[in-house]
């Protein structure tokens, strides 16, 4: 079974630029999560999808972050414009259903300079 | 007060030692408790998943939950250098749509 795929693995951008991350979950997984992990901290949920609907985006900074999950499969997370404090690893995870074991991708390491 | 507190370490032990990792939490509504292991530059992987109070054992790993004290533990017996990683505790209120709340993670180093 293929795991959660994320790209790119690394990205360096200047502040005020925009960036997009892509996630392909495990086939058949209905729930998809985007987490932000700042160095030295645990992952923090940004947004949770159930199929292509948003379940929880209460911690997503909506003035600069957006996410979509087309056709309930792949998902993209966008930051526009980026700030220095957005430097972090962005993790995508998926599960069969909400509350069941979540499988994580390797993450995208973003550095904003 | 953060919802989930976890000592970040680092924790260094010799091979074969018993390791104890702990988290405390403030929200008494948490019912589901997990431990994830995260190797450097990798995503977290689930180690243990427990519901409510009690113990759960899986090989060299034992998870304990004490809801009365709002305290969870992960024990690793006969630790190996391959156990060197960051261990994250996580918890949630229920299975139906609530997000996992993670601790900061404890970095463990097992020397041979």
CSV table of C-alpha atoms in Angstrom, one decimal, chain A residues 9-10 33 35 37 40-45 48 55-56 59 91 97-107 109, chain B residues 2 8 32 34 36 38 40-46 49 88 92 94-105:
chain,number,residue,atom,x,y,z
A,9,UNK,CA,10.1,18.0,0.2
A,10,UNK,CA,11.8,21.4,0.7
A,33,UNK,CA,-5.5,16.6,7.5
A,35,UNK,CA,-0.7,20.0,10.2
A,37,UNK,CA,4.9,21.6,12.9
A,40,UNK,CA,10.7,21.9,18.6
A,41,UNK,CA,6.9,21.7,18.8
A,42,UNK,CA,4.2,19.1,18.1
A,43,UNK,CA,2.1,19.2,15.0
A,44,UNK,CA,-0.8,21.6,15.1
A,45,UNK,CA,-3.9,21.0,13.0
A,48,UNK,CA,-9.3,18.7,8.3
A,55,UNK,CA,-14.7,19.5,8.9
A,56,UNK,CA,-12.4,21.8,11.0
A,59,UNK,CA,-6.8,27.2,13.4
A,91,UNK,CA,2.5,17.6,7.3
A,97,UNK,CA,-12.4,7.8,8.8
A,98,UNK,CA,-12.1,10.5,11.3
A,99,UNK,CA,-10.7,9.3,14.6
A,100,UNK,CA,-9.0,6.2,13.1
A,101,UNK,CA,-5.2,5.9,12.8
A,102,UNK,CA,-3.8,8.8,10.7
A,103,UNK,CA,-0.9,8.0,8.4
A,104,UNK,CA,1.5,10.9,7.9
A,105,UNK,CA,3.5,11.9,4.8
A,106,UNK,CA,7.1,13.0,5.1
A,107,UNK,CA,6.2,16.6,5.1
A,109,UNK,CA,9.9,21.8,5.0
B,2,UNK,CA,-1.2,24.3,27.5
B,8,UNK,CA,11.0,17.9,25.4
B,32,UNK,CA,-8.4,8.6,23.2
B,34,UNK,CA,-1.9,8.0,21.2
B,36,UNK,CA,3.6,8.7,17.8
B,38,UNK,CA,9.0,10.7,14.6
B,40,UNK,CA,14.4,13.0,12.0
B,41,UNK,CA,13.0,14.5,8.8
B,42,UNK,CA,10.1,12.0,8.7
B,43,UNK,CA,6.5,12.2,9.4
B,44,UNK,CA,5.1,10.8,12.7
B,45,UNK,CA,4.1,7.1,12.8
B,46,UNK,CA,1.6,5.7,15.3
B,49,UNK,CA,-3.5,3.8,20.6
B,88,UNK,CA,4.9,12.6,20.6
B,92,UNK,CA,-8.6,13.7,21.3
B,94,UNK,CA,-13.8,11.5,20.5
B,95,UNK,CA,-13.5,9.7,17.3
B,96,UNK,CA,-16.1,11.7,15.5
B,97,UNK,CA,-14.4,14.7,14.0
B,98,UNK,CA,-12.3,16.3,16.7
B,99,UNK,CA,-8.6,16.9,15.9
B,100,UNK,CA,-5.7,15.4,17.7
B,101,UNK,CA,-3.9,17.6,20.2
B,102,UNK,CA,-0.2,16.9,20.3
B,103,UNK,CA,2.5,17.4,22.9
B,104,UNK,CA,5.8,19.0,22.0
B,105,UNK,CA,7.5,15.7,21.8
